[in-house]
Coordinates of C-alpha atoms in Angstrom, one line a residue:
Chain F
M24 CA 0.0 0.0 0.0
G25 CA 3.0 2.3 0.1
I26 CA 2.1 5.7 1.4
R27 CA -1.6 5.0 1.5
Q28 CA -3.4 6.3 4.5
T29 CA -4.0 3.5 7.0
P30 CA -7.2 1.5 6.7
T31 CA -7.6 1.4 10.4
R32 CA -10.0 4.3 10.4
R33 CA -12.7 2.5 8.6
E34 CA -16.3 2.8 9.7
F35 CA -16.7 -0.7 11.0
V36 CA -13.7 -0.2 13.3
K37 CA -15.2 2.9 14.7
V38 CA -18.4 1.0 15.3
A39 CA -16.5 -1.7 17.1
S40 CA -14.7 0.7 19.4
A41 CA -17.9 2.5 20.2
A42 CA -19.8 -0.7 21.1
V43 CA -19.5 -0.7 24.8
A44 CA -22.6 -2.6 25.9
A45 CA -23.3 -4.7 22.9
P46 CA -21.2 -7.8 22.1
Y47 CA -19.0 -7.2 19.1
V48 CA -19.6 -9.6 16.3
I49 CA -17.5 -9.6 13.1
T50 CA -19.9 -10.2 10.3
S51 CA -19.2 -12.1 7.1
A52 CA -19.6 -8.9 5.2
A53 CA -16.8 -7.3 7.2
L54 CA -14.5 -10.2 6.8
G55 CA -15.0 -10.3 3.0
N56 CA -15.2 -13.2 0.6
A57 CA -14.3 -14.1 -3.0
E58 CA -16.2 -11.1 -4.5
R59 CA -15.8 -8.7 -1.6
A60 CA -12.6 -7.5 0.0
P61 CA -12.5 -7.4 3.8
A62 CA -13.9 -4.1 5.1
S63 CA -10.5 -3.0 6.3
E64 CA -9.2 -3.1 2.7
R65 CA -12.0 -1.4 0.9
I66 CA -11.7 2.0 -0.5
V67 CA -14.4 4.1 1.2
M68 CA -16.0 6.4 -1.3
G69 CA -18.6 9.1 -1.7
G70 CA -20.1 10.6 -4.9
I71 CA -20.7 14.3 -5.6
G72 CA -23.1 15.3 -8.4
I73 CA -25.0 12.1 -8.8
G74 CA -27.3 12.8 -11.8
N75 CA -26.8 11.4 -15.3
M76 CA -23.0 10.7 -15.4
G77 CA -22.7 10.6 -11.6
R78 CA -25.3 7.8 -11.4
G79 CA -23.4 5.8 -13.9
D80 CA -20.1 6.4 -12.1
Q81 CA -21.8 5.4 -8.8
G82 CA -23.0 2.1 -10.4
A83 CA -19.4 1.3 -11.5
F84 CA -17.9 1.9 -8.1
L85 CA -20.8 0.3 -6.3
G86 CA -20.3 -2.9 -8.3
R87 CA -16.8 -3.3 -7.0
G88 CA -16.0 -5.5 -4.1
D89 CA -13.0 -3.4 -3.1
V90 CA -15.2 -0.2 -2.6
Q91 CA -17.4 0.7 0.3
Y92 CA -19.8 3.4 -0.9
V93 CA -21.0 5.5 2.0
A94 CA -22.1 9.0 0.9
T95 CA -24.0 10.8 -1.9
C96 CA -24.3 14.5 -2.6
D97 CA -26.4 16.4 -5.0
V98 CA -28.3 19.7 -4.9
R99 CA -31.4 17.8 -6.1
R100 CA -33.1 15.9 -3.4
G101 CA -34.4 13.2 -5.8
A102 CA -30.9 12.5 -7.2
R103 CA -29.1 12.3 -3.8
E104 CA -31.8 10.3 -2.1
G105 CA -32.1 7.9 -5.0
A106 CA -28.4 7.3 -5.1
K107 CA -28.3 6.8 -1.4
D108 CA -31.1 4.2 -1.6
N109 CA -29.2 2.6 -4.4
A110 CA -26.2 2.1 -2.2
N111 CA -28.1 1.0 0.8
K112 CA -30.1 -1.5 -1.2
K113 CA -26.9 -3.0 -2.6
Y114 CA -25.4 -3.4 0.8
G115 CA -28.6 -4.3 2.7
N116 CA -28.0 -1.6 5.3
S117 CA -28.6 2.1 5.9
D118 CA -25.0 3.2 6.2
C119 CA -24.9 5.4 3.1
K120 CA -25.8 9.0 3.9
A121 CA -27.0 11.8 1.6
Y122 CA -25.7 15.4 1.6
V123 CA -26.7 18.6 0.0
D124 CA -23.3 20.3 0.4
F125 CA -20.2 18.6 -0.9
R126 CA -18.1 20.1 1.9
E127 CA -19.8 17.8 4.4
I128 CA -18.5 14.8 2.5
L129 CA -15.0 16.2 2.3
A130 CA -15.0 16.8 6.1
R131 CA -15.6 13.1 6.8
D132 CA -12.3 11.5 7.9
D133 CA -13.5 8.0 7.0
I134 CA -13.9 8.7 3.3
D135 CA -10.8 7.9 1.2
A136 CA -12.0 9.0 -2.2
V137 CA -14.7 10.8 -4.0
H138 CA -16.1 10.8 -7.6
V139 CA -17.3 14.1 -9.0
A140 CA -19.8 14.5 -11.8
T141 CA -21.2 17.9 -11.3
P142 CA -21.5 20.5 -14.1
D143 CA -18.0 21.5 -15.3
H144 CA -17.9 24.9 -13.6
W145 CA -17.6 23.1 -10.2
H146 CA -14.9 20.6 -11.1
A147 CA -11.8 22.5 -10.2
I148 CA -13.1 23.7 -6.9
M149 CA -14.1 20.2 -5.9
I150 CA -10.9 18.6 -7.0
I151 CA -8.8 21.1 -5.2
E152 CA -10.8 21.0 -2.0
A153 CA -10.9 17.2 -2.0
C154 CA -7.1 17.2 -2.2
R155 CA -6.8 19.7 0.6
H156 CA -8.9 17.3 2.7
G157 CA -6.7 14.3 1.8
K158 CA -9.2 12.6 -0.6
D159 CA -8.3 10.9 -3.9
V160 CA -10.6 12.0 -6.8
Y161 CA -12.2 10.6 -9.9
C162 CA -13.7 13.5 -11.8
Q163 CA -15.7 13.3 -14.9
K164 CA -14.4 15.1 -18.0
P165 CA -14.0 17.9 -18.9
E166 CA -12.0 18.4 -15.7
M167 CA -11.7 22.1 -16.0
R168 CA -13.7 25.1 -17.2
T169 CA -10.9 27.7 -17.4
L170 CA -7.2 27.5 -18.3
R171 CA -6.1 28.8 -14.9
E172 CA -7.8 25.9 -13.1
G173 CA -5.5 23.3 -14.8
P174 CA -2.2 24.0 -13.0
L175 CA -4.0 24.7 -9.7
M176 CA -5.6 21.2 -9.8
I177 CA -2.2 19.6 -10.7
E178 CA -0.6 21.5 -7.9
A179 CA -3.1 20.4 -5.3
A180 CA -2.9 16.8 -6.4
R181 CA 0.9 16.8 -6.2
R182 CA 1.1 18.8 -3.0
Y183 CA -0.8 16.2 -1.1
S184 CA 0.2 13.2 -3.2
R185 CA -3.4 12.5 -4.2
V186 CA -4.5 10.2 -6.9
V187 CA -6.6 12.4 -9.2
S188 CA -8.0 10.8 -12.3
G189 CA -10.0 12.4 -15.1
G190 CA -13.0 10.6 -16.4
S191 CA -13.0 9.9 -20.1
Q192 CA -13.5 6.2 -20.7
R193 CA -13.6 6.8 -24.4
V194 CA -10.0 7.9 -24.8
L195 CA -8.8 4.4 -24.6
E196 CA -11.9 2.4 -25.4
D197 CA -13.1 4.2 -28.6
Y198 CA -9.8 4.9 -30.3
R199 CA -7.8 1.8 -29.6
G200 CA -7.5 0.9 -33.3
I201 CA -6.1 4.3 -34.3
V202 CA -3.8 4.3 -31.3
N203 CA -2.4 0.9 -32.1
K204 CA -1.8 2.0 -35.7
C205 CA 0.0 5.1 -34.7
W206 CA 2.0 3.5 -31.9
G207 CA 2.8 0.4 -33.9
G208 CA 5.1 2.3 -36.2
E209 CA 4.3 0.4 -39.4
A210 CA 2.5 3.3 -40.9
G211 CA 5.4 5.6 -40.4
P212 CA 5.8 8.9 -38.4
V213 CA 2.6 10.7 -37.6
K214 CA 2.2 14.2 -39.1
S215 CA -1.3 15.3 -38.0
I216 CA -4.7 14.2 -36.7
N217 CA -8.0 15.9 -37.1
V218 CA -10.8 16.3 -34.5
Q219 CA -14.3 17.1 -35.6
V220 CA -16.3 18.3 -32.7
G221 CA -18.5 21.2 -31.6
P222 CA -20.2 23.5 -31.1
L223 CA -18.8 26.2 -28.7
S224 CA -21.0 27.0 -25.8
Q225 CA -23.1 30.2 -25.9
P226 CA -24.3 32.9 -23.6
C227 CA -27.4 32.1 -21.7
N228 CA -30.2 34.5 -21.1
L229 CA -33.2 32.3 -20.5
P230 CA -36.2 33.7 -18.7
A231 CA -37.0 32.9 -15.1
E232 CA -39.1 29.9 -14.3
S233 CA -40.4 28.7 -11.0
K234 CA -37.8 26.6 -9.2
P235 CA -38.7 23.0 -8.1
D236 CA -38.9 22.7 -4.4
D237 CA -36.4 19.9 -4.2
M238 CA -33.5 21.9 -5.7
E239 CA -30.9 24.1 -4.1
W240 CA -30.5 26.6 -6.9
D241 CA -27.8 28.8 -5.4
L242 CA -25.7 25.8 -4.8
W243 CA -26.2 24.5 -8.3
L244 CA -24.9 27.9 -9.6
G245 CA -22.1 27.9 -7.1
P246 CA -19.2 29.9 -8.6
A247 CA -21.0 30.8 -11.8
P248 CA -22.7 34.2 -12.2
W249 CA -26.2 34.5 -10.6
A250 CA -29.0 33.8 -13.0
P251 CA -32.7 32.9 -12.5
Y252 CA -33.7 29.3 -12.5
N253 CA -34.7 27.8 -15.9
K254 CA -34.9 24.1 -16.5
Q255 CA -33.0 24.3 -19.7
R256 CA -30.2 26.2 -18.1
C257 CA -29.5 23.3 -15.7
D258 CA -30.8 20.2 -17.4
G259 CA -28.1 17.5 -17.4
N260 CA -29.0 15.9 -20.7
F261 CA -26.1 15.5 -23.1
G262 CA -27.2 18.0 -25.7
T263 CA -25.2 21.2 -26.5
S264 CA -27.8 23.1 -28.5
G265 CA -29.6 25.1 -25.9
N266 CA -31.6 22.6 -23.8
S267 CA -28.9 21.8 -21.2
W268 CA -26.2 23.3 -19.1
R269 CA -23.7 21.9 -21.6
S270 CA -24.9 24.5 -24.0
Y271 CA -23.9 27.5 -22.0
I272 CA -20.6 29.3 -21.3
D273 CA -21.0 29.8 -17.6
Y274 CA -21.1 26.0 -17.0
S275 CA -19.5 24.3 -20.0
G276 CA -17.4 24.8 -23.1
G277 CA -20.1 23.2 -25.2
G278 CA -19.4 20.2 -27.5
M279 CA -15.9 21.7 -28.0
T280 CA -14.9 20.6 -24.4
D281 CA -17.6 18.1 -23.6
W282 CA -17.2 15.6 -26.4
G283 CA -14.0 17.4 -27.1
A284 CA -12.5 15.9 -23.9
H285 CA -13.0 12.5 -25.5
H286 CA -11.9 13.4 -29.0
F287 CA -8.9 15.6 -28.1
G288 CA -8.0 13.0 -25.5
G289 CA -8.1 10.3 -28.1
A290 CA -6.1 12.4 -30.5
T291 CA -3.4 13.4 -28.1
Y292 CA -3.1 9.8 -27.0
A293 CA -3.0 8.5 -30.6
V294 CA -0.3 10.9 -31.8
D295 CA 1.5 10.6 -28.4
V296 CA 1.5 14.2 -27.3
R297 CA -0.4 13.6 -24.0
E298 CA 2.6 14.9 -22.0
M299 CA 2.8 18.1 -24.1
Q300 CA 0.7 21.2 -24.6
P301 CA 0.5 23.0 -28.0
T302 CA 2.8 25.9 -28.5
E303 CA 0.6 27.6 -31.1
V304 CA -3.1 27.7 -32.0
E305 CA -3.3 28.8 -35.6
Y306 CA -6.7 30.3 -36.5
R307 CA -7.7 29.8 -40.1
N308 CA -10.7 31.1 -42.0
E309 CA -11.1 29.7 -45.5
D310 CA -14.2 30.9 -47.4
G311 CA -16.0 31.6 -44.1
K312 CA -15.0 28.1 -42.7
Q313 CA -13.2 28.6 -39.4
Y314 CA -10.9 25.9 -38.2
L315 CA -7.8 25.6 -36.1
A316 CA -4.3 24.0 -36.2
F317 CA -2.7 23.2 -32.9
H318 CA 1.1 23.0 -33.3
Y319 CA 3.3 21.0 -31.0
E320 CA 7.0 21.4 -30.4
N321 CA 7.7 18.0 -32.0
G322 CA 6.2 19.0 -35.3
I323 CA 2.9 17.2 -34.9
T324 CA -0.3 19.2 -35.6
I325 CA -3.8 18.5 -34.3
F326 CA -6.5 20.1 -36.5
H327 CA -9.9 21.1 -35.3
N328 CA -12.7 20.8 -37.8
K329 CA -10.4 20.9 -40.8
P330 CA -12.8 21.1 -43.8
G331 CA -13.1 17.9 -45.8
V332 CA -11.3 15.7 -43.2
G333 CA -13.0 13.2 -41.0
N334 CA -12.9 12.9 -37.2
M335 CA -9.7 11.2 -36.0
H336 CA -8.2 11.1 -39.4
V337 CA -4.5 10.6 -39.1
E338 CA -2.0 11.9 -41.7
F339 CA 1.3 10.0 -41.8
A340 CA 4.5 11.4 -43.1
E341 CA 5.4 10.2 -46.6
A342 CA 8.9 9.4 -45.6
G343 CA 10.7 8.3 -42.5
Q344 CA 10.6 5.5 -40.0
A345 CA 8.7 5.2 -36.8
E346 CA 9.6 2.6 -34.2
G347 CA 6.9 0.7 -32.5
K348 CA 6.4 1.3 -28.8
P349 CA 4.3 -0.2 -26.1
V350 CA 0.9 1.4 -25.7
P351 CA 0.0 2.6 -22.2
A352 CA -3.2 1.1 -20.8
Y353 CA -5.4 0.8 -17.7
K354 CA -4.2 -0.7 -14.6
G355 CA -6.3 -3.1 -12.6
T356 CA -9.6 -4.5 -13.8
G357 CA -12.8 -2.7 -14.6
G358 CA -11.9 -0.1 -17.2
I359 CA -11.2 3.5 -16.2
Y360 CA -12.9 3.0 -12.8
G361 CA -10.8 0.0 -12.0
D362 CA -7.7 1.9 -13.1
F363 CA -8.5 4.6 -10.6
I364 CA -9.2 2.2 -7.7
E365 CA -6.0 0.3 -8.5
C366 CA -4.0 3.5 -8.4
V367 CA -5.7 4.5 -5.1
K368 CA -4.3 1.3 -3.7
T369 CA -0.8 1.4 -5.3
R370 CA -0.4 5.2 -5.4
E371 CA 0.6 5.0 -9.1
R372 CA -0.6 7.6 -11.6
P373 CA -3.8 6.7 -13.3
F374 CA -4.3 6.5 -17.1
R375 CA -6.0 9.9 -17.2
D376 CA -3.9 11.4 -14.5
I377 CA -4.9 15.0 -13.8
E378 CA -1.8 16.4 -15.5
L379 CA -2.6 14.4 -18.7
A380 CA -6.2 15.5 -18.5
V381 CA -5.1 19.1 -18.2
N382 CA -2.8 18.8 -21.2
T383 CA -5.8 17.5 -23.2
M384 CA -8.2 20.2 -22.0
V385 CA -5.7 23.0 -22.8
V386 CA -6.3 22.1 -26.5
P387 CA -10.0 22.9 -26.7
L388 CA -9.8 25.7 -24.2
T389 CA -7.0 27.6 -25.9
G390 CA -8.9 26.9 -29.2
T391 CA -12.0 28.5 -27.8
V392 CA -10.1 31.7 -27.0
A393 CA -8.7 31.7 -30.6
Y394 CA -12.1 31.3 -32.1
S395 CA -13.5 33.9 -29.8
L396 CA -10.8 36.5 -30.7
E397 CA -10.6 35.3 -34.4
R398 CA -6.8 35.2 -34.4
S399 CA -3.9 32.9 -33.9
L400 CA -2.3 32.6 -30.5
K401 CA 1.0 31.4 -29.1
W402 CA 0.9 29.4 -25.8
D403 CA 3.7 29.2 -23.3
R404 CA 3.3 26.2 -21.1
A405 CA 5.8 27.3 -18.5
S406 CA 4.0 30.5 -17.7
Q407 CA 0.6 29.2 -18.6
Q408 CA 0.0 32.4 -20.6
F409 CA -0.7 33.4 -24.2
V410 CA 2.4 35.1 -25.5
G411 CA 2.1 38.8 -26.2
D412 CA -1.7 38.9 -26.2
E413 CA -3.1 40.7 -23.2
E414 CA -6.7 40.3 -24.3
A415 CA -6.3 36.5 -24.6
N416 CA -4.7 36.3 -21.2
R417 CA -7.8 38.0 -19.7
M418 CA -9.7 34.9 -20.8
L419 CA -7.5 32.5 -18.8
D420 CA -9.9 32.6 -16.0
R421 CA -13.0 34.3 -14.6
A422 CA -13.9 35.6 -11.2
R423 CA -15.9 33.2 -9.1
R424 CA -19.1 34.2 -7.4
E425 CA -18.7 34.7 -3.7
P426 CA -18.1 32.8 -1.5
W427 CA -16.4 30.4 -3.9
Q428 CA -12.6 30.5 -4.4
I429 CA -9.8 28.3 -5.6
Chain T
M7 CA -26.6 48.3 -36.1
L8 CA -24.4 49.1 -33.1
D9 CA -26.6 52.0 -32.0
K10 CA -29.6 49.8 -32.2
A11 CA -27.9 47.1 -30.1
F12 CA -27.1 49.7 -27.4
D13 CA -30.8 50.7 -27.5
E14 CA -31.6 47.0 -26.9
L15 CA -29.1 46.8 -24.2
K16 CA -30.8 49.4 -22.1
K17 CA -33.8 47.2 -21.8
Y18 CA -32.0 43.8 -21.9
D19 CA -33.6 41.5 -19.4
W20 CA -33.7 37.8 -18.7
G21 CA -35.5 36.1 -21.5
V22 CA -34.4 38.4 -24.3
D23 CA -32.5 36.7 -27.1
P24 CA -28.8 37.5 -26.7
K25 CA -28.6 37.9 -30.5
V26 CA -29.9 41.4 -30.2
L27 CA -26.5 42.3 -28.7
K28 CA -24.4 40.6 -31.3
P29 CA -23.3 43.9 -33.0
I30 CA -21.6 44.8 -29.6
D31 CA -19.9 41.4 -29.5
E32 CA -18.7 41.9 -33.0
A33 CA -17.5 45.4 -32.4
A34 CA -15.5 44.2 -29.4
V35 CA -13.7 41.7 -31.6
A36 CA -13.3 44.1 -34.6
S37 CA -11.9 46.9 -32.5
H38 CA -8.8 44.9 -31.6
G39 CA -5.8 47.1 -32.1
N40 CA -7.9 50.3 -32.6
A41 CA -7.7 52.1 -29.3
A42 CA -10.1 54.9 -30.3
E43 CA -12.8 52.5 -31.3
R44 CA -12.3 50.4 -28.2
G45 CA -12.3 53.5 -26.0
K46 CA -15.6 54.6 -27.4
L47 CA -17.1 51.2 -27.0
E48 CA -15.9 51.0 -23.4
E49 CA -17.4 54.4 -22.6
Q50 CA -20.8 53.4 -24.0
L51 CA -20.7 50.1 -22.0
A52 CA -19.6 51.7 -18.8
A53 CA -22.4 54.3 -19.1
V54 CA -25.0 51.5 -18.8
L55 CA -23.6 50.5 -15.4
A56 CA -24.7 53.9 -14.0
S57 CA -28.1 53.7 -15.6
D58 CA -31.3 52.0 -14.5
A59 CA -30.9 49.2 -17.0
P60 CA -31.9 45.7 -15.8
R61 CA -29.6 43.4 -14.0
A62 CA -29.1 41.2 -17.0
A63 CA -27.9 44.2 -19.0
K64 CA -25.3 45.1 -16.4
D65 CA -24.3 41.5 -16.2
Y66 CA -23.6 41.6 -20.0
V67 CA -21.7 44.8 -19.7
C68 CA -19.4 43.5 -17.1
R69 CA -18.6 40.5 -19.3
K70 CA -17.7 42.8 -22.1
L71 CA -15.6 45.0 -19.9
M72 CA -13.7 42.0 -18.6
R73 CA -12.5 41.6 -22.2
I74 CA -11.9 45.2 -23.3
G75 CA -12.0 47.3 -20.2
T76 CA -9.2 49.7 -19.2
A77 CA -8.6 52.0 -16.3
A78 CA -11.2 54.2 -17.8
C79 CA -14.1 52.0 -16.8
V80 CA -12.8 51.1 -13.3
P81 CA -14.8 53.8 -11.5
A82 CA -18.1 52.5 -13.0
L83 CA -17.2 49.0 -11.9
A84 CA -15.9 50.0 -8.5
A85 CA -19.2 51.6 -7.7
L86 CA -20.9 48.2 -8.0
V87 CA -18.6 46.1 -5.7
A88 CA -20.7 46.9 -2.7
D89 CA -23.9 46.2 -4.5
K90 CA -25.1 42.7 -3.4
E91 CA -26.6 41.9 -6.7
L92 CA -23.8 43.1 -8.9
S93 CA -20.7 42.8 -6.8
H94 CA -19.7 39.5 -8.4
M95 CA -20.1 40.8 -12.0
A96 CA -18.1 43.9 -11.1
R97 CA -15.3 41.7 -9.9
Y98 CA -15.8 39.6 -13.0
A99 CA -14.4 42.5 -14.9
L100 CA -12.1 44.0 -12.3
E101 CA -10.3 40.7 -11.6
R102 CA -9.2 40.4 -15.2
I103 CA -8.5 44.0 -16.2
P104 CA -4.7 44.3 -16.0
A105 CA -4.7 48.0 -15.2
G106 CA -3.4 48.8 -11.7
E107 CA -6.4 50.9 -11.1
A108 CA -8.5 47.7 -11.0
A109 CA -6.4 46.3 -8.2
T110 CA -6.6 49.6 -6.3
A111 CA -10.4 49.5 -6.6
L112 CA -10.5 46.0 -5.1
R113 CA -8.2 47.0 -2.3
D114 CA -10.3 50.1 -1.6
A115 CA -13.4 47.9 -1.5
M116 CA -12.0 45.8 1.3
G117 CA -13.0 48.5 3.8
K118 CA -16.4 49.0 2.4
V119 CA -17.9 45.5 2.2
G120 CA -18.4 42.6 4.6
G121 CA -19.4 39.0 4.7
E122 CA -19.6 37.2 1.4
L123 CA -18.9 40.3 -0.6
K124 CA -15.6 40.7 1.3
I125 CA -14.8 37.1 0.6
G126 CA -15.3 37.8 -3.1
V127 CA -13.0 40.8 -3.0
I128 CA -10.4 38.8 -1.1
A129 CA -10.6 36.0 -3.7
S130 CA -10.2 38.5 -6.6
L131 CA -7.1 40.0 -5.0
G132 CA -5.7 36.5 -4.6
A133 CA -6.5 35.6 -8.1
R134 CA -4.7 38.7 -9.4
G135 CA -1.7 37.8 -7.3
D136 CA -1.7 41.3 -6.0
R137 CA 1.3 41.7 -3.7
E138 CA 0.2 45.1 -2.5
S139 CA -2.8 43.5 -0.8
I140 CA -0.7 41.1 1.4
V141 CA -0.9 43.4 4.5
L142 CA -4.7 43.8 4.1
L143 CA -5.1 40.1 3.6
A144 CA -3.0 39.3 6.6
K145 CA -5.2 41.4 8.8
E146 CA -8.2 39.4 7.6
L147 CA -6.6 36.2 8.8
G148 CA -7.8 37.2 12.3
A149 CA -11.4 38.1 11.2
S150 CA -14.1 37.0 13.5
D151 CA -16.0 35.4 10.5
P152 CA -14.2 32.1 9.9
A153 CA -15.2 32.2 6.2
V154 CA -13.4 35.6 5.8
S155 CA -10.4 34.2 7.6
R156 CA -10.4 31.2 5.3
A157 CA -10.6 33.3 2.2
A158 CA -7.7 35.5 3.3
A159 CA -5.6 32.4 3.9
L160 CA -6.3 31.0 0.5
A161 CA -5.6 34.4 -1.1
L162 CA -2.2 34.6 0.6
G163 CA -1.5 31.1 -0.7
A164 CA -2.2 32.4 -4.1
I165 CA 0.5 35.1 -3.6
P166 CA 3.2 32.7 -2.3
G167 CA 6.5 33.9 -0.9
G168 CA 8.3 35.0 2.3
V169 CA 5.9 37.9 3.0
S170 CA 2.8 35.7 2.8
A171 CA 4.5 32.9 4.8
A172 CA 5.4 35.3 7.6
A173 CA 1.8 36.6 7.7
L174 CA 0.5 33.0 7.8
E175 CA 2.7 32.2 10.7
K176 CA 0.6 34.5 12.8
F177 CA -2.6 32.6 11.9
K178 CA -4.2 31.2 15.0
V179 CA -5.4 27.7 14.5
Q180 CA -9.2 27.4 14.4
D181 CA -11.4 24.4 14.0
G182 CA -12.2 23.3 10.5
E183 CA -11.9 25.1 7.2
P184 CA -9.8 28.2 8.1
T185 CA -7.0 25.8 9.3
V186 CA -7.3 23.7 6.2
A187 CA -6.9 26.8 4.1
A188 CA -4.1 28.2 6.1
T189 CA -2.2 24.9 5.9
D190 CA -2.6 24.8 2.2
A191 CA -1.4 28.4 1.9
K192 CA 1.6 27.7 4.0
L193 CA 2.5 24.7 1.8
A194 CA 2.1 26.9 -1.2
C195 CA 4.4 29.5 0.3
A196 CA 7.0 26.9 1.2
E197 CA 6.9 25.6 -2.4
G198 CA 7.4 29.2 -3.6
L199 CA 10.3 29.7 -1.2
L200 CA 11.9 26.4 -2.3
A201 CA 11.5 27.2 -6.0
T202 CA 13.4 30.5 -5.4
G203 CA 16.2 28.8 -3.5
K204 CA 15.2 29.9 0.0
K205 CA 15.6 26.5 1.4
S206 CA 16.0 27.4 5.1
E207 CA 12.8 29.5 5.1
A208 CA 10.9 26.8 3.3
L209 CA 12.2 24.2 5.7
A210 CA 11.0 26.2 8.6
V211 CA 7.5 26.2 7.2
Y212 CA 7.5 22.5 6.4
K213 CA 8.8 21.7 9.9
G214 CA 5.9 23.5 11.4
L215 CA 3.5 21.3 9.5
A216 CA 5.2 17.9 10.1
G217 CA 4.0 17.4 13.6
E218 CA 1.8 14.6 14.9
G219 CA -1.2 16.9 15.3
Q220 CA -1.5 17.4 11.5
P221 CA -3.6 15.2 9.3
K222 CA -1.6 12.5 7.5
H223 CA -1.8 14.0 4.0
V224 CA -0.4 17.3 5.4
R225 CA 2.4 15.5 7.2
L226 CA 3.2 13.7 4.0
A227 CA 3.3 16.9 2.1
A228 CA 5.6 18.5 4.8
T229 CA 7.9 15.5 4.9
R230 CA 8.2 15.5 1.1
G231 CA 9.0 19.2 1.3
M232 CA 11.6 18.7 3.9
L233 CA 13.3 16.0 1.8
A234 CA 13.2 18.4 -1.2
C235 CA 14.9 21.1 1.0
A236 CA 17.6 18.6 1.8
G237 CA 18.0 17.9 -1.9
K238 CA 16.7 14.4 -1.7

C-alpha cells in the first residue's frame, strides 16, 4: 500500500470501538469473501453530483468488491436520495448518507476518495478542495472550465500526493485501433490528426421559471454568475444546442470541451502528445469556414474541424521511419474505474492522471479563445500564458461568485 | 446596427434573445488594435452600469468590460462592488482588467464590504496575485468570521512567498476550514520559497506542518517538502 493512509480508520472499526454494551460480532460482510474485500481493505467512497453521469459512475464503483460506498451528494433531493437508496439496497443496510453540500462529505475523515460528476464549472473547486482534505478523486471530464484551473488542480494533487483521475472512458476504449496503428510504427511517423467536434457554448439569457422545491439553486450555480432558474439552463442531458447546461458558457465549453474531452483526449493519445501542450493555436478562416491547427514542439499538428477531413483522421508522413512502442493502458480491472481504484491502492498515476487531463483540455480551451478572438495565439506552457496577447490572457480565468474560491 | 444594439441593451432583461446584442460582441472583436474604437465602446458600455438598465444588461456589460475594459471603466465597476446583486459581476471585470487601477479599486473595496462580498473581493485580489494587498489580507486572517479568515488564507497562498509565509505564521489555529486553508497556503508559500532557492525559510514552514497533530496527508506533504529542501 506504500504511502496509502491507513485502513484502520474504517467505519466498522469505529463502530466496534464504540460498542460498549453490545457484544462485538464480526460479520461475514466485514470479513469479506471471493467477491468482496475485507472491510479494512475497501476504499471508502462518496459521490458528488449524482445525476446522469454521476449515477453511472456510482454504479461502476458500487459494483466493485473493493469499494465501500458511504455517501452521496447532490443539490437535487431526488438525485441524492435515489443514489443513497441505491447504495443501501446494494449493501442491505442504511450506512450510506445523503448530503446537499459537498463540503460535508470532504469533512468526513472516514472517506478515502470521491467521484465528481457535477457540471463543469464546479470541477476545479471540488478537485482542489478534495485534495486539501486528503481525498483521492475521480472527476468526470471535462475536468476544467478555465485554463487557470488546470495548473492549480495539478498543484493540489501533487502537493498532497493524491491520486486524481480524469473521467474519459472513451480515450482508450473508442480509439484503440487508431492508437495501435500510430504506436505500432508500421504506418510511419505521424504528421497530423483531425478532430471534428463542436459547437462552442453560448451565452445564456433564458427567462426565469419557478424553481422546483427539491433543488438548491444557489448551490447549483455555485461559482457561476447568478441567474434565474430555468430548466434548460441546468438540465443534465447531453445536448449542446440550448436545452442543457452543456450549451452555456458559464457552465460548459459546449461540445468543444464536452465531447472534445474524449476526442482531443483520443487524438493526443493516438499521436502521443499527452505529455505536451500545444505551442501555437493557428486560426484559419477559409471561405468563411473557421478551423484551427494546434502545433506541437515535436512538429505534430492537431487540427480542429479541418474542412473535408473526418474525425480522428491521421495523416502520416510520406517518408521516414517510426519505431513501434508499447501502448499505455489501464491498470487493474474494470476499465477506467478499475484503473482509478487500483491506483488509489498502489499510489501510481492513473491512465488519465490529472496532468494528462489538463494537457488535453488545454487544447479545446485555448482553441476556444482563438475562435473567440478570431486570431492565432502562441501558448507558453511554462508560464501558462498566451504570448504577447493581453486580451487573450484575460480569458484564462473568470472571477468566481462569492463565497467560492480556488 | 451598433446603436440599435445599445438601445436594446438598455432594456435587456432575462428572456431576451442574446442575438440582439451581437453587434456589440462583433464590435469588441473588430476593434482589436484600434484604441479609439475600443475606448468609445468601453465608454458606452460603462455608461450602462450607472443607468437603471436591468440586472441582465449590467451582467452583460461586465462580461464585455472583462474583455476590453481599461482604467477608464474602473470607477463605474468599482461603484458596484458593494452592490449585493452586482458585486460579483463587477469583480468579473475588475479581476481580469490588467490596469493597476482595477487592483486599487478592489483593495479600496475591502473596507467597504463585509461577509460574502468581502470574501469575493479577497478572492479576486488573490487571483490577481496582488502583492500590494498582502498586508490587508494578513489582517483578515484574524477576522471573526471564519469564512473571511479562510478566504484570506487562500488568497495569501495564491501570492506565495516569504511575506505571505510570515503573515500566515501568525494565523491562529481554528477548528475546521480556516485551518485547512491556512495549511494549504503555508504549503504553497513553502513551495514558492523552495523554488526560489530559499531552502531554510521553506524548511521552517515545512517543519511547522510535520507534527503529529497534523492530518496524514499534510504530514506527508511536509515530509516530502523537507526532503526536497535537503536535496533528496
